[in-house]
Coordinates of C-alpha atoms (C1' of nucleotides) in Angstrom, one line a residue:
Chain A
M1 CA 0.0 0.0 0.0
K2 CA 1.2 3.5 -0.9
L3 CA 1.9 5.9 2.0
K4 CA -0.7 8.4 0.7
E5 CA -3.4 5.8 0.6
A6 CA -2.5 4.7 4.2
H7 CA -2.7 8.3 5.3
Y8 CA -6.1 8.7 3.7
E9 CA -7.3 5.5 5.4
F10 CA -5.9 6.6 8.7
I11 CA -7.7 9.9 8.5
H12 CA -11.0 8.2 7.9
L13 CA -10.4 5.6 10.5
W14 CA -9.7 8.2 13.1
G15 CA -12.7 10.2 12.1
N16 CA -15.0 7.3 12.5
F17 CA -13.5 6.2 15.7
G18 CA -13.8 9.7 17.1
S19 CA -17.4 10.0 16.2
Q20 CA -18.2 6.7 18.0
W21 CA -16.8 8.4 21.1
G22 CA -18.6 11.6 20.9
I23 CA -15.9 13.6 19.1
N24 CA -16.9 15.5 16.0
K25 CA -15.9 13.5 13.0
T26 CA -14.4 16.3 11.0
M27 CA -12.4 17.5 14.1
A28 CA -11.0 14.0 14.4
Q29 CA -10.1 14.0 10.7
V30 CA -8.3 17.4 10.9
H31 CA -6.4 16.0 13.9
A32 CA -5.5 12.8 12.0
L33 CA -4.4 14.9 9.0
L34 CA -2.0 17.0 11.1
L35 CA -0.8 13.8 12.8
V36 CA 0.3 12.3 9.5
S37 CA 1.5 15.5 7.9
E38 CA 5.3 16.0 8.1
D39 CA 4.9 19.8 7.8
A40 CA 2.7 22.3 9.5
M41 CA -0.4 23.1 7.4
S42 CA -2.4 26.3 6.7
T43 CA -6.2 26.5 6.8
D44 CA -6.2 26.4 3.0
D45 CA -4.1 23.3 3.0
I46 CA -6.6 21.6 5.4
M47 CA -9.6 22.8 3.4
D48 CA -8.0 21.4 0.3
A49 CA -6.9 18.1 1.8
L50 CA -10.3 17.3 3.5
S51 CA -12.6 19.1 1.1
I52 CA -14.2 21.2 3.8
S53 CA -15.2 24.8 3.9
R54 CA -13.1 27.6 5.3
G55 CA -15.5 28.0 8.2
G56 CA -15.3 24.3 9.1
A57 CA -11.5 24.2 8.9
N58 CA -11.2 27.3 11.1
M59 CA -13.7 26.0 13.7
N60 CA -12.2 22.6 14.0
V61 CA -8.7 23.9 14.1
R62 CA -9.6 26.2 17.0
E63 CA -11.4 23.5 18.8
L64 CA -8.3 21.2 18.5
M65 CA -6.3 24.0 20.0
T66 CA -8.5 24.2 23.1
W67 CA -7.8 20.5 23.5
N68 CA -4.1 21.2 23.3
L69 CA -3.8 18.7 20.5
I70 CA -2.4 21.1 17.9
Y71 CA -0.3 24.2 17.9
K72 CA -0.2 27.4 15.9
V73 CA 3.1 27.9 14.2
S74 CA 4.3 30.7 11.9
K75 CA 6.4 30.3 8.8
L76 CA 9.0 33.0 8.1
G77 CA 7.8 35.3 5.3
D78 CA 4.3 34.0 5.4
R79 CA 1.4 35.9 6.9
K80 CA -0.8 32.8 7.2
E81 CA -1.1 30.7 10.4
F82 CA 0.1 27.1 10.2
F83 CA -0.8 24.3 12.4
E84 CA 1.0 21.2 13.6
A85 CA -0.1 18.4 15.8
E86 CA 1.4 17.2 19.0
K87 CA 3.0 14.0 17.8
D88 CA 3.8 12.2 21.0
M89 CA 0.8 9.9 21.2
W90 CA 1.3 9.4 24.9
E91 CA 1.0 13.2 25.4
V92 CA -2.1 13.1 23.1
S93 CA -3.8 10.6 25.2
K94 CA -3.0 12.5 28.4
R95 CA -4.5 15.7 27.0
I96 CA -7.7 14.0 25.7
T97 CA -8.1 12.4 29.1
R98 CA -7.5 15.6 31.0
E99 CA -9.9 17.5 28.8
R100 CA -12.7 15.1 29.0
K101 CA -12.3 14.8 32.7
R102 CA -12.5 18.6 33.1
R103 CA -15.4 19.1 30.7
E104 CA -17.5 16.0 31.4
I105 CA -16.5 13.9 34.3
E106 CA -16.2 16.7 36.8
P107 CA -19.6 18.2 36.1
L108 CA -21.1 14.7 36.3
M109 CA -19.6 14.1 39.7
H110 CA -20.8 17.4 40.9
H111 CA -24.4 16.5 40.0
L112 CA -24.1 13.0 41.6
V113 CA -23.0 14.6 44.8
R114 CA -25.9 17.0 44.7
L115 CA -28.4 14.2 44.0
K116 CA -27.3 12.3 47.0
R117 CA -28.9 15.0 49.1
V118 CA -32.3 13.6 48.4
D119 CA -34.8 13.1 51.3
K120 CA -33.4 10.2 53.2
N121 CA -36.7 9.1 54.8
E122 CA -38.5 8.1 51.6
K123 CA -38.6 4.4 50.8
G124 CA -36.1 3.6 48.1
A125 CA -33.9 6.6 49.0
E126 CA -31.2 4.4 50.4
S127 CA -30.7 2.2 47.4
F128 CA -30.7 5.3 45.2
T129 CA -28.0 7.0 47.2
K130 CA -26.0 3.8 47.4
M131 CA -26.0 3.6 43.6
L132 CA -24.9 7.2 43.3
G133 CA -22.1 6.5 45.7
D134 CA -21.1 3.4 43.7
I135 CA -20.9 5.4 40.5
E136 CA -18.8 8.1 42.3
R137 CA -16.4 5.5 43.7
L138 CA -16.1 3.8 40.3
V139 CA -15.4 7.0 38.4
D140 CA -13.0 8.0 41.1
R141 CA -11.1 4.8 40.9
V142 CA -10.9 4.9 37.1
D143 CA -9.7 8.4 37.5
K144 CA -7.0 7.5 40.0
V145 CA -5.8 4.6 37.8
S146 CA -5.7 6.7 34.7
D147 CA -3.7 9.3 36.5
T148 CA -1.3 6.6 37.5
L149 CA -1.2 5.3 34.0
M150 CA -0.4 8.8 32.7
R151 CA 2.4 9.3 35.2
A152 CA 3.9 5.9 34.6
E153 CA 6.5 7.1 32.1
E154 CA 7.6 9.9 34.4
N155 CA 7.9 7.9 37.6
A156 CA 9.9 4.8 38.2
F157 CA 7.7 3.5 41.0
F158 CA 4.4 3.8 39.1
G159 CA 6.2 2.6 36.0
S160 CA 7.2 -0.6 37.7
I161 CA 3.6 -1.2 38.8
I162 CA 2.4 -0.8 35.3
R163 CA 5.0 -3.2 34.0
L164 CA 3.7 -5.8 36.5
L165 CA 0.5 -5.8 34.5
K166 CA 2.0 -6.8 31.1
Chain B
M1 CA -35.3 17.1 47.1
K2 CA -38.0 14.5 46.6
L3 CA -36.8 11.0 45.5
K4 CA -39.0 11.2 42.4
E5 CA -37.4 14.5 41.4
A6 CA -33.9 13.1 42.0
H7 CA -34.8 10.0 39.8
Y8 CA -36.0 12.3 37.1
E9 CA -32.8 14.3 37.2
F10 CA -30.6 11.3 37.3
I11 CA -32.3 9.9 34.2
H12 CA -31.7 13.1 32.3
L13 CA -28.1 13.4 33.6
W14 CA -27.4 9.9 32.5
G15 CA -28.9 10.5 29.1
N16 CA -26.9 13.6 28.5
F17 CA -23.7 12.0 29.7
G18 CA -24.3 9.0 27.5
S19 CA -24.8 11.1 24.4
Q20 CA -21.5 12.9 25.0
W21 CA -19.8 9.5 24.9
G22 CA -21.4 8.2 21.8
I23 CA -24.3 6.4 23.5
N24 CA -27.8 7.0 22.3
K25 CA -29.5 9.4 24.7
T26 CA -32.8 7.6 24.9
M27 CA -31.0 4.3 25.4
A28 CA -29.1 5.8 28.3
Q29 CA -32.3 7.2 29.7
V30 CA -34.0 3.8 29.6
H31 CA -31.0 2.4 31.3
A32 CA -31.1 5.0 34.0
L33 CA -34.8 4.5 34.5
L34 CA -34.4 0.8 35.1
L35 CA -31.4 1.5 37.4
V36 CA -33.5 3.7 39.7
S37 CA -36.6 1.5 39.4
E38 CA -37.2 -0.8 42.4
D39 CA -39.3 -3.2 40.2
A40 CA -39.0 -4.6 36.8
M41 CA -40.8 -2.6 34.2
S42 CA -42.8 -3.5 31.1
T43 CA -42.5 -1.8 27.7
D44 CA -45.6 0.2 28.5
D45 CA -44.2 1.3 31.8
I46 CA -41.1 2.6 30.1
M47 CA -43.1 4.3 27.3
D48 CA -45.1 6.0 29.9
A49 CA -42.2 7.0 32.2
L50 CA -40.1 8.5 29.4
S51 CA -42.8 9.6 27.0
I52 CA -41.4 7.6 24.1
S53 CA -43.1 5.5 21.5
R54 CA -43.6 1.8 21.6
G55 CA -41.0 1.4 18.8
G56 CA -38.5 3.4 20.6
A57 CA -39.0 1.6 23.9
N58 CA -38.6 -1.7 22.2
M59 CA -35.6 -0.8 20.2
N60 CA -33.7 0.6 23.1
V61 CA -34.6 -2.2 25.5
R62 CA -33.3 -4.7 23.0
E63 CA -30.1 -2.8 22.5
L64 CA -29.5 -2.6 26.2
M65 CA -29.9 -6.4 26.4
T66 CA -27.2 -6.9 23.8
W67 CA -25.0 -4.8 26.1
N68 CA -26.0 -7.1 28.9
L69 CA -27.0 -4.1 31.0
I70 CA -30.6 -5.2 31.5
Y71 CA -32.4 -8.5 31.7
K72 CA -35.8 -9.8 30.7
V73 CA -37.8 -11.1 33.6
S74 CA -41.3 -12.5 33.6
K75 CA -44.0 -11.9 36.2
L76 CA -46.2 -14.7 37.3
G77 CA -49.7 -14.4 35.8
D78 CA -48.6 -11.7 33.3
R79 CA -48.0 -12.2 29.7
K80 CA -45.9 -9.1 29.2
E81 CA -42.1 -9.1 29.4
F82 CA -40.6 -7.0 32.1
F83 CA -37.1 -5.7 32.3
E84 CA -34.7 -5.0 35.1
A85 CA -31.2 -3.5 35.2
E86 CA -28.0 -5.0 36.5
K87 CA -27.7 -3.0 39.6
D88 CA -24.1 -3.7 40.5
M89 CA -22.4 -0.6 39.0
W90 CA -19.0 -2.4 39.0
E91 CA -20.5 -5.1 36.8
V92 CA -22.2 -2.4 34.7
S93 CA -18.8 -0.7 34.1
K94 CA -17.2 -4.1 33.2
R95 CA -19.9 -4.8 30.7
I96 CA -19.8 -1.4 29.0
T97 CA -16.0 -1.7 28.8
R98 CA -16.1 -5.2 27.4
E99 CA -18.7 -4.3 24.8
R100 CA -17.0 -1.1 23.6
K101 CA -13.7 -3.0 23.4
R102 CA -15.3 -5.8 21.3
R103 CA -17.2 -3.4 19.0
E104 CA -14.8 -0.5 18.6
I105 CA -11.3 -1.0 19.9
E106 CA -10.7 -4.4 18.4
P107 CA -11.7 -3.4 14.9
L108 CA -9.6 -0.2 15.3
M109 CA -6.6 -2.2 16.3
H110 CA -7.0 -4.6 13.4
H111 CA -7.0 -1.6 11.0
L112 CA -3.9 -0.1 12.6
V113 CA -2.0 -3.4 12.2
R114 CA -3.1 -3.5 8.5
L115 CA -2.0 0.1 7.9
K116 CA 1.5 -0.7 9.3
R117 CA 2.1 -2.8 6.2
V118 CA 2.6 0.4 4.1
D119 CA 5.5 0.5 1.6
K120 CA 8.5 1.0 3.9
N121 CA 10.8 2.7 1.4
E122 CA 8.7 5.8 0.9
K123 CA 10.0 8.9 2.7
G124 CA 7.8 9.4 5.8
A125 CA 6.8 5.8 6.1
E126 CA 8.9 5.3 9.1
S127 CA 7.4 8.1 11.2
F128 CA 3.9 7.0 10.1
T129 CA 4.4 3.4 11.2
K130 CA 6.0 4.5 14.4
M131 CA 2.9 6.5 15.2
L132 CA 0.6 3.6 14.4
G133 CA 2.8 1.5 16.7
D134 CA 2.6 4.1 19.5
I135 CA -1.2 4.1 19.3
E136 CA -1.3 0.3 19.4
R137 CA 0.9 0.2 22.5
L138 CA -1.1 2.9 24.1
V139 CA -4.4 1.2 23.5
D140 CA -2.9 -2.0 24.6
R141 CA -1.7 -0.5 27.9
V142 CA -5.0 1.1 28.7
D143 CA -6.6 -2.2 27.9
K144 CA -4.3 -4.1 30.3
V145 CA -4.8 -1.6 33.1
S146 CA -8.5 -1.6 32.7
D147 CA -8.5 -5.4 32.8
T148 CA -6.6 -5.2 36.0
L149 CA -8.9 -2.6 37.4
M150 CA -11.8 -4.8 36.6
R151 CA -10.3 -7.8 38.3
A152 CA -9.2 -5.8 41.3
E153 CA -12.2 -6.8 43.4
E154 CA -11.8 -10.5 42.6
N155 CA -8.1 -10.8 43.2
A156 CA -6.2 -9.9 46.3
F157 CA -3.0 -9.2 44.6
F158 CA -4.4 -6.8 42.0
G159 CA -6.6 -5.3 44.6
S160 CA -3.6 -4.4 46.7
I161 CA -2.0 -2.7 43.7
I162 CA -5.1 -0.6 43.2
R163 CA -5.2 0.3 46.9
L164 CA -1.6 1.7 46.5
L165 CA -3.0 4.3 44.1
K166 CA -5.5 5.8 46.5
Chain C
dC1 C1' -57.7 -22.7 15.8
dA2 C1' -59.2 -18.3 16.3
dA3 C1' -59.1 -14.5 19.3
dT4 C1' -56.3 -11.8 22.0
dA5 C1' -52.1 -10.0 24.0
dC6 C1' -47.9 -8.7 23.1
dT7 C1' -43.5 -7.7 20.3
dT8 C1' -41.0 -6.3 16.2
dT9 C1' -40.2 -3.8 12.1
dC10 C1' -39.5 0.1 9.2
dA11 C1' -41.0 3.9 6.0
dG12 C1' -41.9 8.4 7.0
dT13 C1' -41.0 12.3 9.9
dA14 C1' -38.8 15.0 13.3
dT15 C1' -34.8 16.4 15.8
dT16 C1' -30.3 17.2 16.5
dT17 C1' -25.9 18.1 14.8
dA18 C1' -22.5 19.7 11.5
dT19 C1' -21.3 22.4 7.4
dT20 C1' -21.2 26.1 4.2
dG21 C1' -20.0 30.5 2.4
dA22 C1' -20.3 35.1 2.3
dA23 C1' -20.0 39.2 5.3
dA24 C1' -17.8 41.3 9.2
dA25 C1' -13.8 41.7 12.0
dT26 C1' -9.0 41.6 12.7
dT27 C1' -4.3 41.8 11.6
dT28 C1' -0.3 43.1 8.9
dG29 C1' 2.5 45.7 5.6
dT30 C1' 3.5 50.0 3.3
Chain D
dA1 C1' -4.2 55.6 7.7
dC2 C1' -5.3 52.7 4.0
dA3 C1' -5.4 48.5 1.5
dA4 C1' -4.7 43.8 1.3
dA5 C1' -4.4 39.4 3.5
dT6 C1' -6.2 36.5 6.7
dT7 C1' -9.3 34.9 10.3
dT8 C1' -13.7 34.6 12.5
dT9 C1' -18.6 34.5 12.9
dC10 C1' -23.2 32.9 12.1
dA11 C1' -27.6 32.5 9.5
dA12 C1' -29.1 29.4 6.3
dT13 C1' -28.7 24.8 4.7
dA14 C1' -27.5 20.1 4.6
dA15 C1' -26.6 15.7 6.6
dA16 C1' -26.8 12.5 10.1
dT17 C1' -29.4 10.5 13.7
dA18 C1' -33.3 9.2 16.3
dC19 C1' -38.3 8.6 16.9
dT20 C1' -43.0 7.5 15.8
dG21 C1' -46.9 4.8 14.9
dA22 C1' -49.3 1.8 12.4
dA23 C1' -49.0 -2.6 10.3
dA24 C1' -47.1 -7.1 10.3
dG25 C1' -45.4 -10.8 12.9
dT26 C1' -45.4 -14.1 17.0
dA27 C1' -46.8 -16.3 20.9
dT28 C1' -50.3 -17.6 24.3
dT29 C1' -54.8 -18.8 25.9
dG30 C1' -59.1 -20.9 26.2

DNA sequence: CAATACTTTCAGTATTTATTGAAAATTTGT
DNA sequence: ACAAATTTTCAATAAATACTGAAAGTATTG
């Protein structure tokens, strides 16, 4: 298979995978495009490569920047902005995790805590609050473990724990 | 807050959370409804509680069964089918993880392996295959750790590792 | 075996979500 | 300060996704 073909397939794969996980398909494709691109790309390059509008390219590029997955770079003697992706996939995974946690998990947890303040004397209140507590504990545990996973490379102690699991 | 209100809010919370993660909102709501319900519910009960059509109730209930998140139960002297949710949230999390892995992660991994077979002599092929390999290793590691997490309650050794992370 | 109770299907429709493209805003160079 | 280049916004539109409801299909009962 030719490299260009493989790039093309990867971009579509990443787009579909992203959309199954609640990430806008085009945003995932722009990300994939920049991941496989050797050089930084301008908005026009991206529009051209993915056949999307200027508005779409701009929107998705900016959204990817708020996720810290791509950076703005400037080319000497060119007025345009260029973009390049963070290429360290470990770092990519950390940033996606961090961002989803901040945007989605934390608000969810906040609501769960609030719902636990239901009238305790009603029949059924106990099993309901137990369930809320279980969800909290579960999310918290996943959170702790993913933190650890993310720190594994930077920390010999946690790294050795992770290696135990191989 | 009244228990009924809290149930109502939980159902909507779960629905919104689900849809942010690529799970059909109504399906997540049906799941939440059965999670908070003390008794098994019929299709009519669900239609009524969530104001959805018979078709929708049926579709979502069946989909939830393929995820092993709810069970069909029969009530003596009643011809209808009733449904109840798996209430152990740990088990729920295991099943969602297992199912998404089977449906989404495994096909993704298969494609990544395939794309690594790109022509190796083209310029840029090396960095591309390195990236694919990095994604594979990353997914694999997350997979191993989540397996471990899931087994933690059943296994003293892994359980003690998890407790280290608290 | 026919009537009844219940479940499933799916074409049509509604809703949600994403995209376009042109106008407005901003930035840069002279 | 102006003009040109570039970026951003957003109302209109398109595309994707989900839902409805009635008809067809199945199972159960007497």
